[in-house]
């Protein structure tokens, strides 16, 4: 078994959803960016190519809002026309009234067209920006060093690409136009209210501080519960995921009741925090409406008094009441949009941090690091001589894993690396592939330092079979061809036969076109490993790394695979990491590692004869 990074041993990684829902660490009300201004400037750079469309959206939003604001005044004039007609011996002027109605309909239609157009344009802009961000993040994933993924959970990275991007998308498509529309509406409504009557306007605005205070008090309390709700939701999802992954173990140990009891406990906590957060947030609208109604009543009383005195007309009072009713809505929308912008900045900050992470070629900052395009070594002419020269390495500076490793592997050598868990066996292979940079010493291939190769060329020389078999969604044939994309079907079949998986494949109705699901759970662990072995056989690389390559297959199949690999390993340098020492008896060299050092080396026979560390390891497997 490959050793784990010591920094993460024993840590429990929670993979539930973060704030924002089941998808991961999304946004929540009140979450803020550490650098709001700087983040928004970066986001604006992505909007700059769409400046013309944004200008059109700005104009359309203002025009649409202006037409909406004017409508109540025209409607009030229509009311005055009816009132005057009822009091006049000539009666109601239906011609003028019809003209007013037609004008109102035209204004509403024009307002709708402009509003629809700005929403349509803004949706296109937001999708373009989020498409570009997703594309950059997708490209970045392929360039990040392995160490980046060692320090983060899968759920976090998925959250960056799904929840945070979706938050940005929603904000761009809604918040920008909403802020423009609401701000225009607030200014326009204030102007129209003042134009009707200043005293009534002051009366209507008196309640605004009360509304703002109520909103602040409610939000400050609800945010605490929202945060707790997201933590509890994360616990629930994490528990469900653990129980799903380990359901066979749970049943085997009769721990169903314990699982249900634990779920009930965290589900009760989620119920409590969710109820409180939803109740508090639900109180906001009734309370603000109540306060708004107080102002509304005051305006009605004052308006009636002024109408009796003849200061304002009934139509003006009607228009003013409509403006008062409409005034609270844009205020609420501006508050929501401002809050969403804070959340957007926090989401964008994480996205930009991800995009700006150092790529693999410069993540370690080594002086000898070179660009992937600087050196051009013809790897087809290399024989596969690998030399480790006083290699030193540690995942952290104060905890060395490899202390002083030196060894020369000649072309065609089969080198077995054995030792207890944590000895540094798999780490040596990670260094060889440049997943990590050395702390000291060097590794060369045919005399060329591995830093002189581009990472692409370096890894092109290696075929690999790991203990943890990885398959992707697709057909069995596509999974095998992952080792060499230009392979023919016959070559795929031959590799499968050599790996002794051909018979299993042909027993399936679709044969080589059988669909493998994302986790490969429709194949057994042994079958998945055989497919990855076939993939390595097909790749035909000059250097092979076999890290517990047959750990999940039965003994009979293992012997057959070893025979097939004898042909594969001929004239190729092969590094074999194994715990079952009976599988590496025929190795040309056996390196026995312990605590990052080679404590013994030689052939199987010579090491047994020494009756040392290796002999004890070997004999312990037969006790």
Coordinates of C-alpha atoms in Angstrom, one line a residue:
X1 CA 0.0 0.0 0.0
X2 CA 1.3 3.4 -1.0
X3 CA 2.1 5.6 2.0
X4 CA 0.1 8.7 2.5
X5 CA 1.2 12.3 3.0
X6 CA 2.0 12.4 6.7
X7 CA 0.4 15.8 7.0
X8 CA -3.0 14.4 6.2
X9 CA -2.9 11.1 8.2
X10 CA -5.8 10.9 10.6
X11 CA -7.5 14.0 9.3
X12 CA -11.2 13.7 8.6
X13 CA -12.1 15.5 5.4
X14 CA -15.6 16.7 5.4
X15 CA -17.1 16.5 1.9
X16 CA -20.6 17.8 2.5
X17 CA -22.0 20.9 1.1
X18 CA -20.7 24.2 2.2
X19 CA -22.8 27.3 2.5
X20 CA -25.2 27.6 -0.4
X21 CA -26.5 24.1 -0.7
X22 CA -25.7 20.5 -1.5
X23 CA -23.3 21.4 -4.3
X24 CA -20.4 22.5 -2.1
X25 CA -19.2 25.7 -0.5
X26 CA -21.5 28.2 -2.1
X27 CA -22.5 31.6 -1.0
X28 CA -24.7 32.7 1.9
X29 CA -26.2 36.0 3.0
X30 CA -23.5 38.3 4.5
X31 CA -20.4 36.4 3.3
X32 CA -17.8 38.9 2.3
X33 CA -14.6 39.0 0.3
X34 CA -11.3 40.0 2.0
X35 CA -10.6 42.4 -0.9
X36 CA -13.9 43.6 -2.3
X37 CA -12.5 46.4 -4.4
X38 CA -9.6 44.4 -5.9
X39 CA -11.9 41.5 -6.7
X40 CA -14.5 43.6 -8.4
X41 CA -11.8 45.3 -10.5
X42 CA -10.7 41.8 -11.7
X43 CA -14.3 40.9 -12.5
X44 CA -14.8 44.2 -14.4
X45 CA -11.8 43.2 -16.7
X46 CA -13.9 40.2 -17.8
X47 CA -16.8 42.6 -18.5
X48 CA -14.7 45.1 -20.5
X49 CA -15.0 43.3 -23.8
X50 CA -18.8 43.6 -23.4
X51 CA -18.8 47.4 -22.7
X52 CA -21.1 48.2 -25.6
X53 CA -23.7 45.7 -24.6
X54 CA -23.5 46.9 -21.0
X55 CA -24.0 50.5 -22.2
X56 CA -27.1 49.4 -24.1
X57 CA -28.3 47.5 -21.0
X58 CA -27.8 50.7 -18.9
X59 CA -29.8 52.8 -21.4
X60 CA -32.6 50.3 -21.7
X61 CA -32.9 49.9 -18.0
X62 CA -33.2 53.7 -17.5
X63 CA -35.7 54.0 -20.4
X64 CA -37.8 51.1 -19.1
X65 CA -37.8 52.5 -15.6
X66 CA -38.7 56.0 -16.7
X67 CA -41.7 54.8 -18.6
X68 CA -42.8 52.8 -15.5
X69 CA -42.4 55.8 -13.3
X70 CA -44.5 58.1 -15.5
X71 CA -47.4 55.7 -15.8
X72 CA -48.9 56.4 -12.3
X73 CA -48.9 60.1 -13.0
X74 CA -50.8 59.6 -16.3
X75 CA -53.2 57.2 -14.5
X76 CA -53.8 59.9 -11.9
X77 CA -54.6 62.4 -14.7
X78 CA -57.1 59.9 -16.0
X79 CA -58.7 59.7 -12.6
X80 CA -58.9 63.5 -12.5
X81 CA -60.5 63.5 -15.9
X82 CA -63.2 61.1 -14.6
X83 CA -63.8 63.1 -11.4
X84 CA -64.0 66.4 -13.3
X85 CA -66.4 64.8 -15.8
X86 CA -68.7 63.6 -13.0
X87 CA -68.8 67.1 -11.6
X88 CA -69.3 68.8 -15.0
X89 CA -72.6 69.1 -16.8
X90 CA -70.9 68.0 -20.0
X91 CA -70.1 64.6 -18.5
X92 CA -66.9 62.5 -18.8
X93 CA -64.7 63.2 -21.8
X94 CA -64.4 59.6 -23.0
X95 CA -62.3 60.5 -26.0
X96 CA -59.6 62.0 -23.8
X97 CA -60.0 59.1 -21.4
X98 CA -59.5 56.6 -24.3
X99 CA -56.4 58.5 -25.4
X100 CA -55.0 58.2 -21.9
X101 CA -55.7 54.5 -21.8
X102 CA -54.0 54.0 -25.1
X103 CA -51.0 56.0 -24.0
X104 CA -50.7 53.9 -20.8
X105 CA -50.9 50.7 -22.8
X106 CA -48.2 52.0 -25.1
X107 CA -46.0 53.0 -22.2
X108 CA -46.4 49.6 -20.5
X109 CA -45.6 47.8 -23.7
X110 CA -42.5 49.9 -24.4
X111 CA -41.4 49.4 -20.8
X112 CA -41.8 45.7 -21.2
X113 CA -39.9 45.6 -24.5
X114 CA -36.9 47.5 -23.0
X115 CA -37.0 45.5 -19.8
X116 CA -37.1 42.2 -21.8
X117 CA -34.3 43.4 -24.1
X118 CA -31.9 44.4 -21.2
X119 CA -32.6 41.0 -19.5
X120 CA -31.8 39.1 -22.7
X121 CA -28.6 41.0 -23.4
X122 CA -27.4 40.8 -19.8
X123 CA -28.1 37.0 -19.7
X124 CA -25.8 36.6 -22.8
X125 CA -23.1 38.7 -21.2
X126 CA -23.2 36.8 -17.9
X127 CA -23.1 33.5 -19.7
X128 CA -20.1 34.6 -21.8
X129 CA -18.2 35.7 -18.7
X130 CA -19.0 32.5 -16.7
X131 CA -18.1 30.4 -19.8
X132 CA -14.7 32.1 -19.9
X133 CA -14.1 31.6 -16.2
X134 CA -15.1 28.0 -16.3
X135 CA -12.8 27.4 -19.3
X136 CA -9.9 29.0 -17.5
X137 CA -10.6 27.0 -14.4
X138 CA -10.7 23.8 -16.4
X139 CA -7.4 24.6 -18.1
X140 CA -5.9 25.5 -14.7
X141 CA -6.8 22.0 -13.2
X142 CA -4.6 20.3 -15.7
X143 CA -1.7 22.7 -14.8
X144 CA -1.8 22.6 -11.1
X145 CA 0.8 20.5 -9.1
X146 CA -0.2 17.4 -7.2
X147 CA 0.6 19.2 -4.0
X148 CA -2.3 21.6 -4.6
X149 CA -4.8 18.7 -4.5
X150 CA -3.1 17.2 -1.5
X151 CA -4.2 20.2 0.6
X152 CA -7.8 20.5 -0.6
X153 CA -10.9 18.3 -0.7
X154 CA -12.7 17.3 -3.9
X155 CA -15.8 19.2 -2.6
X156 CA -13.9 22.4 -2.3
X157 CA -12.6 22.4 -5.9
X158 CA -16.0 21.3 -7.2
X159 CA -17.5 24.2 -5.3
X160 CA -15.2 26.7 -7.0
X161 CA -16.3 25.5 -10.4
X162 CA -20.0 25.1 -9.7
X163 CA -21.4 27.1 -6.8
X164 CA -19.0 30.1 -7.0
X165 CA -19.3 30.3 -10.7
X166 CA -23.1 30.1 -10.5
X167 CA -23.1 32.8 -7.9
X168 CA -21.2 35.1 -10.3
X169 CA -23.5 34.2 -13.1
X170 CA -26.6 35.0 -11.1
X171 CA -25.2 38.3 -9.9
X172 CA -24.1 39.4 -13.4
X173 CA -27.5 38.5 -14.9
X174 CA -29.6 40.0 -12.2
X175 CA -27.8 42.3 -9.8
X176 CA -26.3 44.8 -12.3
X177 CA -29.5 45.5 -14.2
X178 CA -31.4 45.4 -10.9
X179 CA -29.2 48.0 -9.3
X180 CA -29.5 50.3 -12.3
X181 CA -33.3 49.8 -12.5
X182 CA -33.8 50.2 -8.7
X183 CA -31.5 53.3 -8.4
X184 CA -33.3 55.0 -11.3
X185 CA -36.6 54.1 -9.8
X186 CA -35.8 55.5 -6.4
X187 CA -34.6 58.8 -7.9
X188 CA -37.5 59.0 -10.3
X189 CA -40.1 58.1 -7.7
X190 CA -38.7 60.7 -5.3
X191 CA -38.8 63.4 -8.0
X192 CA -42.4 62.5 -8.9
X193 CA -43.5 62.5 -5.2
X194 CA -41.9 65.8 -4.6
X195 CA -43.5 67.2 -7.7
X196 CA -46.9 66.2 -6.4
X197 CA -46.4 67.4 -2.8
X198 CA -43.4 68.0 -0.6
X199 CA -45.1 67.6 2.7
X200 CA -46.6 64.2 1.7
X201 CA -43.1 63.1 0.6
X202 CA -41.5 64.0 3.9
X203 CA -44.3 62.1 5.7
X204 CA -43.7 59.0 3.5
X205 CA -40.0 59.0 4.1
X206 CA -40.2 59.2 7.9
X207 CA -40.7 55.5 8.2
X208 CA -37.5 54.6 6.2
X209 CA -35.1 54.7 9.2
X210 CA -37.4 52.4 11.1
X211 CA -37.4 49.9 8.1
X212 CA -33.6 50.1 7.9
X213 CA -33.3 49.4 11.6
X214 CA -35.7 46.5 11.5
X215 CA -33.9 45.0 8.5
X216 CA -30.5 45.3 10.2
X217 CA -31.7 43.7 13.4
X218 CA -33.3 40.8 11.5
X219 CA -30.3 40.2 9.2
X220 CA -27.8 40.2 12.0
X221 CA -29.7 37.4 13.8
X222 CA -30.7 35.4 10.7
X223 CA -27.1 35.3 9.4
X224 CA -25.9 33.5 12.5
X225 CA -28.6 30.8 12.0
X226 CA -27.9 30.6 8.2
X227 CA -24.2 29.9 9.0
X228 CA -25.2 27.2 11.5
X229 CA -27.7 25.8 9.0
X230 CA -25.0 25.4 6.4
X231 CA -22.7 23.7 8.9
X232 CA -25.4 21.3 10.0
X233 CA -26.3 20.7 6.3
X234 CA -22.7 19.8 5.7
X235 CA -22.7 17.4 8.6
X236 CA -25.9 15.7 7.3
X237 CA -24.5 15.3 3.8
X238 CA -21.1 14.2 5.1
X239 CA -22.8 11.5 7.3
X240 CA -25.0 10.3 4.4
X241 CA -21.9 10.1 2.1
X242 CA -20.0 8.1 4.7
X243 CA -22.9 5.7 5.4
X244 CA -23.4 5.2 1.6
X245 CA -19.8 4.5 1.0
X246 CA -19.5 2.1 3.9
X247 CA -23.0 0.6 3.9
X248 CA -21.6 -3.0 3.5
X249 CA -19.3 -2.5 6.6
X250 CA -22.2 -1.1 8.5
X251 CA -24.4 -4.1 7.8
X252 CA -21.5 -6.5 8.5
X253 CA -21.0 -5.0 12.0
X254 CA -24.8 -4.5 12.7
X255 CA -24.3 -0.8 13.2
X256 CA -27.5 0.3 11.4
X257 CA -29.1 1.6 14.7
X258 CA -25.9 3.6 15.5
X259 CA -26.0 5.1 12.0
X260 CA -29.7 6.0 12.4
X261 CA -29.1 7.5 15.8
X262 CA -26.3 9.7 14.6
X263 CA -28.3 10.8 11.6
X264 CA -31.3 11.7 13.9
X265 CA -28.9 13.8 16.1
X266 CA -27.5 15.9 13.3
X267 CA -30.8 16.0 11.4
X268 CA -32.4 17.5 14.6
X269 CA -29.7 20.1 14.7
X270 CA -30.3 20.9 11.0
X271 CA -34.1 21.2 11.7
X272 CA -33.5 23.6 14.5
X273 CA -31.1 25.9 12.7
X274 CA -33.2 25.8 9.5
X275 CA -36.4 26.6 11.3
X276 CA -34.8 29.6 13.1
X277 CA -33.1 30.9 9.9
X278 CA -36.2 30.6 7.8
X279 CA -38.4 32.1 10.5
X280 CA -36.2 35.1 11.0
X281 CA -35.7 35.7 7.3
X282 CA -39.5 35.2 6.8
X283 CA -40.2 38.0 9.4
X284 CA -38.4 40.6 7.3
X285 CA -41.2 41.1 4.8
X286 CA -44.1 41.3 7.3
X287 CA -42.3 43.7 9.6
X288 CA -41.1 46.0 6.8
X289 CA -44.6 45.9 5.3
X290 CA -46.1 46.8 8.7
X291 CA -43.8 49.7 9.0
X292 CA -44.5 50.7 5.4
X293 CA -48.2 50.5 6.1
X294 CA -47.8 53.0 8.9
X295 CA -46.3 55.5 6.5
X296 CA -49.0 54.5 4.0
X297 CA -51.7 55.3 6.5
X298 CA -50.1 58.6 7.4
X299 CA -49.9 59.6 3.8
X300 CA -53.6 58.7 3.2
X301 CA -54.7 60.8 6.2
X302 CA -52.6 63.7 5.1
X303 CA -53.6 63.3 1.5
X304 CA -57.3 63.3 2.5
X305 CA -56.8 66.5 4.5
X306 CA -54.9 68.2 1.7
X307 CA -57.6 67.1 -0.9
X308 CA -60.3 68.6 1.3
X309 CA -58.4 71.9 1.4
X310 CA -57.9 71.7 -2.3
X311 CA -54.1 71.6 -2.1
X312 CA -53.9 68.4 -4.2
X313 CA -56.3 66.6 -6.5
X314 CA -57.7 63.1 -6.0
X315 CA -55.8 61.9 -9.0
X316 CA -52.6 63.2 -7.5
X317 CA -53.3 61.4 -4.2
X318 CA -53.9 58.2 -6.2
X319 CA -50.6 58.7 -8.0
X320 CA -48.8 59.5 -4.8
X321 CA -50.2 56.4 -3.1
X322 CA -49.0 54.2 -6.0
X323 CA -45.5 55.8 -5.7
X324 CA -45.4 55.1 -2.0
X325 CA -46.4 51.5 -2.6
X326 CA -43.7 51.2 -5.3
X327 CA -41.0 53.0 -3.3
X328 CA -40.3 50.2 -0.8
X329 CA -39.7 47.7 -3.6
X330 CA -36.6 49.3 -5.2
X331 CA -35.1 49.9 -1.7
X332 CA -35.5 46.3 -0.9
X333 CA -34.0 45.3 -4.3
X334 CA -31.0 47.6 -3.8
X335 CA -30.4 46.1 -0.4
X336 CA -30.6 42.5 -1.8
X337 CA -28.4 43.4 -4.8
X338 CA -25.8 45.0 -2.5
X339 CA -25.8 41.9 -0.3
X340 CA -25.5 39.7 -3.4
X341 CA -22.6 41.7 -4.7
X342 CA -20.8 41.0 -1.4
X343 CA -21.4 37.3 -1.9
X344 CA -20.4 37.6 -5.6
X345 CA -17.1 39.3 -4.6
X346 CA -16.4 36.4 -2.1
X347 CA -17.2 33.8 -4.8
X348 CA -15.2 35.7 -7.4
X349 CA -12.3 36.0 -5.0
X350 CA -12.1 32.2 -4.6
X351 CA -12.4 31.7 -8.4
X352 CA -9.6 34.2 -9.1
X353 CA -7.4 32.7 -6.4
X354 CA -7.8 29.4 -8.1
X355 CA -7.1 30.7 -11.6
X356 CA -4.0 32.6 -10.3
X357 CA -2.6 29.6 -8.5
X358 CA 1.0 28.9 -9.7
X359 CA 1.1 26.3 -12.5
X360 CA 3.1 23.1 -12.1
X361 CA 6.1 24.4 -14.0
X362 CA 6.7 27.3 -11.6
X363 CA 4.8 26.2 -8.4
X364 CA 8.0 25.1 -6.7
X365 CA 10.1 28.1 -7.6
X366 CA 13.3 26.1 -8.2
X367 CA 16.2 27.8 -9.9
X368 CA 16.8 24.9 -12.3
X369 CA 13.1 24.9 -13.4
X370 CA 12.8 25.5 -17.1
X371 CA 10.0 26.2 -19.4
X372 CA 8.3 23.3 -21.1
X373 CA 9.3 24.6 -24.5
X374 CA 13.0 25.4 -23.7
X375 CA 14.5 21.9 -24.0
X376 CA 14.0 19.4 -26.8
X377 CA 15.4 16.0 -25.9
X378 CA 14.5 13.2 -28.2
X379 CA 13.0 10.8 -25.8
X380 CA 12.7 8.1 -28.5
X381 CA 16.4 7.6 -28.4
X382 CA 16.7 7.1 -24.6
X383 CA 17.4 3.7 -23.2
X384 CA 16.0 4.1 -19.7
X385 CA 19.0 4.3 -17.4
X386 CA 17.7 6.0 -14.2
X387 CA 20.1 7.3 -11.6
X388 CA 19.2 8.7 -8.1
X389 CA 21.9 10.8 -6.7
X390 CA 21.7 11.6 -3.0
X391 CA 18.0 12.4 -3.3
X392 CA 16.4 14.2 -0.3
X393 CA 12.8 15.1 0.0
X394 CA 10.0 15.9 2.6
X395 CA 6.4 16.9 2.2
X396 CA 7.2 19.5 4.8
X397 CA 10.7 20.8 5.5
X398 CA 10.9 19.6 9.1
X399 CA 9.7 16.1 8.3
X400 CA 12.0 14.4 5.7
X401 CA 10.6 11.3 4.0
X402 CA 13.6 10.6 1.8
X403 CA 16.9 11.3 3.5
X404 CA 19.7 10.2 1.2
X405 CA 18.6 7.9 -1.6
X406 CA 21.1 6.9 -4.3
X407 CA 20.8 4.1 -6.8
X408 CA 21.5 3.4 -10.5
X409 CA 19.1 1.4 -12.6
X410 CA 20.5 0.2 -16.0
X411 CA 18.3 -0.1 -19.1
X412 CA 16.1 -3.2 -18.8
X413 CA 16.6 -3.7 -15.1
X414 CA 13.7 -4.8 -13.0
X415 CA 14.0 -3.0 -9.7
X416 CA 11.8 -3.9 -6.8
X417 CA 11.3 -1.5 -3.9
X418 CA 10.1 -3.0 -0.7
X419 CA 9.7 -2.0 2.9
X420 CA 7.2 -1.2 5.6
X421 CA 4.4 1.3 5.1
X422 CA 5.7 4.9 5.2
X423 CA 9.2 3.9 4.2
X424 CA 9.1 6.2 1.1
X425 CA 8.6 3.7 -1.7
X426 CA 5.8 5.5 -3.5
X427 CA 7.3 8.9 -2.8
X428 CA 10.4 7.9 -4.8
X429 CA 8.2 7.2 -7.8
X430 CA 6.4 10.6 -7.4
X431 CA 9.7 12.3 -7.4
X432 CA 10.8 10.4 -10.5
X433 CA 7.6 11.7 -12.3
X434 CA 8.2 15.2 -10.9
X435 CA 5.0 15.4 -9.0
X436 CA 7.1 17.1 -6.4
X437 CA 10.5 18.8 -6.6
X438 CA 13.5 17.5 -4.8
X439 CA 14.9 19.2 -1.6
X440 CA 18.3 18.0 -2.6
X441 CA 20.3 15.8 -5.0
X442 CA 19.2 14.9 -8.5
X443 CA 17.5 12.3 -10.7
X444 CA 18.8 11.6 -14.2
X445 CA 17.6 9.6 -17.1
X446 CA 20.4 8.6 -19.5
X447 CA 22.5 11.4 -18.0
X448 CA 19.8 14.1 -18.5
X449 CA 18.5 15.7 -15.3
X450 CA 14.7 15.2 -15.2
X451 CA 14.4 19.0 -14.9
X452 CA 15.8 19.3 -18.4
X453 CA 12.8 17.5 -19.8
X454 CA 9.4 19.1 -20.2
X455 CA 7.0 17.4 -17.9
X456 CA 5.0 16.2 -20.9
X457 CA 8.1 14.5 -22.4
X458 CA 9.2 13.1 -19.0
X459 CA 5.9 11.5 -18.3
X460 CA 5.6 10.2 -21.8
X461 CA 8.4 7.8 -21.0
X462 CA 6.5 6.1 -18.2
X463 CA 3.8 3.5 -18.1
X464 CA 2.1 3.2 -14.7
X465 CA -0.2 0.8 -12.8
X466 CA -1.2 2.0 -9.4
X467 CA -2.8 0.2 -6.5
X468 CA -5.8 2.6 -6.7
X469 CA -7.3 1.8 -10.1
X470 CA -8.8 4.8 -11.9
X471 CA -11.4 4.5 -14.6
X472 CA -13.5 7.2 -16.2
X473 CA -17.0 7.2 -17.7
X474 CA -16.9 5.6 -21.1
X475 CA -16.5 2.3 -22.7
X476 CA -14.0 -0.4 -21.7
X477 CA -12.2 0.1 -24.9
X478 CA -11.9 3.8 -24.4
X479 CA -10.5 3.2 -20.9
X480 CA -7.8 0.8 -22.2
X481 CA -7.0 3.2 -25.1
X482 CA -6.3 5.9 -22.6
X483 CA -2.8 4.5 -22.6
X484 CA -2.4 5.1 -26.3
X485 CA -5.1 7.0 -28.1
X486 CA -4.0 5.9 -31.6
X487 CA -4.2 2.2 -30.8
X488 CA -6.3 0.0 -33.1
X489 CA -9.1 -2.3 -31.8
X490 CA -6.9 -5.4 -32.4
X491 CA -4.1 -3.8 -30.3
X492 CA -6.6 -3.1 -27.5
X493 CA -7.8 -6.7 -27.6
X494 CA -4.3 -8.0 -27.5
X495 CA -3.5 -5.9 -24.5
X496 CA -6.6 -7.1 -22.8
X497 CA -5.7 -10.7 -23.5
X498 CA -2.2 -10.1 -22.1
X499 CA -3.7 -8.7 -19.0
X500 CA -6.2 -11.6 -18.8
X501 CA -9.3 -9.3 -18.8
X502 CA -10.4 -10.2 -22.3
X503 CA -12.6 -13.1 -21.1
X504 CA -14.4 -10.9 -18.6
X505 CA -15.0 -8.3 -21.2
X506 CA -16.4 -10.7 -23.7
X507 CA -18.9 -12.1 -21.1
X508 CA -20.6 -8.7 -21.1
X509 CA -23.4 -8.1 -23.6
X510 CA -21.7 -5.1 -25.1
X511 CA -18.2 -6.5 -25.0
X512 CA -15.6 -3.8 -25.4
X513 CA -18.3 -1.2 -25.8
X514 CA -19.6 -1.9 -22.3
X515 CA -20.1 1.5 -20.5
X516 CA -18.1 2.0 -17.3
X517 CA -19.7 4.3 -14.9
X518 CA -17.8 7.1 -13.3
X519 CA -16.5 5.2 -10.3
X520 CA -16.2 1.9 -12.1
X521 CA -18.5 0.2 -9.6
X522 CA -20.1 -2.0 -12.3
X523 CA -16.7 -3.8 -12.4
X524 CA -15.1 -5.6 -9.5
X525 CA -11.9 -4.1 -8.0
X526 CA -9.8 -6.9 -9.6
X527 CA -11.4 -6.3 -13.0
X528 CA -10.8 -2.5 -12.7
X529 CA -7.1 -3.2 -11.9
X530 CA -6.8 -5.6 -14.9
X531 CA -8.2 -2.9 -17.2
X532 CA -5.5 -0.4 -15.9
X533 CA -2.9 -3.1 -16.5
X534 CA -4.1 -3.5 -20.0
X535 CA -3.8 0.2 -20.4
X536 CA -0.2 0.1 -19.3
X537 CA 0.6 -2.8 -21.6
X538 CA -0.9 -0.8 -24.5
X539 CA 1.1 2.4 -23.8
X540 CA 4.4 0.6 -24.5
X541 CA 6.6 3.0 -22.6
X542 CA 10.4 2.5 -22.0
X543 CA 10.0 2.8 -18.2
X544 CA 7.3 1.1 -16.1
X545 CA 6.1 1.8 -12.6
X546 CA 4.1 -0.9 -11.0
X547 CA 2.8 0.2 -7.6
X548 CA 1.1 -2.8 -6.1
X549 CA -0.2 -3.6 -9.6
X550 CA -1.6 -7.0 -8.7
X551 CA -2.8 -6.3 -5.2
X552 CA -6.5 -6.8 -6.1
X553 CA -6.4 -9.9 -8.2
X554 CA -6.4 -13.5 -7.2
X555 CA -3.2 -15.5 -6.9
X556 CA -3.8 -17.5 -10.1
X557 CA -4.5 -14.4 -12.2
X558 CA -1.5 -12.7 -10.6
X559 CA 0.8 -15.5 -11.8
X560 CA -0.6 -15.2 -15.3
X561 CA -0.2 -11.4 -15.3
X562 CA 3.4 -11.8 -14.1
X563 CA 4.1 -14.1 -17.1
X564 CA 2.6 -11.5 -19.5
X565 CA 4.6 -8.8 -17.8
X566 CA 7.9 -10.6 -18.3
X567 CA 7.5 -10.0 -22.0
X568 CA 6.4 -6.4 -21.4
X569 CA 9.4 -5.7 -19.1
X570 CA 11.9 -7.0 -21.5
X571 CA 14.4 -4.3 -22.6
X572 CA 12.5 -1.8 -20.4
X573 CA 13.5 -0.4 -17.0
X574 CA 10.8 -1.4 -14.5
X575 CA 10.3 -0.2 -10.9
X576 CA 8.1 -2.5 -8.9
X577 CA 6.6 -1.6 -5.5
X578 CA 5.2 -4.6 -3.7
X579 CA 4.2 -5.8 -0.3
X580 CA 3.8 -9.4 -1.4
X581 CA 7.4 -10.2 -1.6
X582 CA 6.8 -13.5 -3.3
X583 CA 5.9 -11.5 -6.5
X584 CA 9.4 -9.9 -6.8
X585 CA 11.7 -12.9 -6.5
X586 CA 12.8 -12.6 -10.1
X587 CA 13.7 -8.9 -9.8
X588 CA 17.3 -7.9 -10.9
X589 CA 17.6 -5.7 -7.9
X590 CA 15.7 -5.4 -4.7
X591 CA 16.0 -2.2 -2.7
X592 CA 14.9 -2.5 0.9
X593 CA 13.8 0.9 2.3
X594 CA 13.1 1.9 5.9
X595 CA 12.5 5.5 7.0
X596 CA 13.6 7.0 3.7
X597 CA 16.9 5.2 3.4
X598 CA 18.1 2.0 1.6
X599 CA 19.0 -0.3 4.4
X600 CA 19.7 -3.4 2.1
X601 CA 19.9 -4.2 -1.6
X602 CA 20.6 -7.2 -3.7
X603 CA 18.8 -10.1 -5.3
X604 CA 16.2 -12.2 -3.5
X605 CA 18.7 -15.0 -2.8
X606 CA 21.4 -12.8 -1.5
X607 CA 19.1 -10.9 0.8
X608 CA 17.6 -14.0 2.2
X609 CA 21.2 -15.3 2.8
X610 CA 22.0 -12.1 4.7
X611 CA 19.2 -13.0 7.2
X612 CA 18.6 -9.3 7.8
X613 CA 15.7 -6.8 7.4
X614 CA 14.5 -8.3 4.1
X615 CA 14.6 -11.8 5.3
X616 CA 12.5 -10.9 8.3
X617 CA 9.9 -9.2 6.1
X618 CA 9.8 -12.1 3.7
X619 CA 9.6 -14.8 6.4
X620 CA 6.9 -12.8 8.3
X621 CA 4.5 -13.3 5.3
X622 CA 4.7 -17.1 5.7
X623 CA 4.5 -17.3 9.5

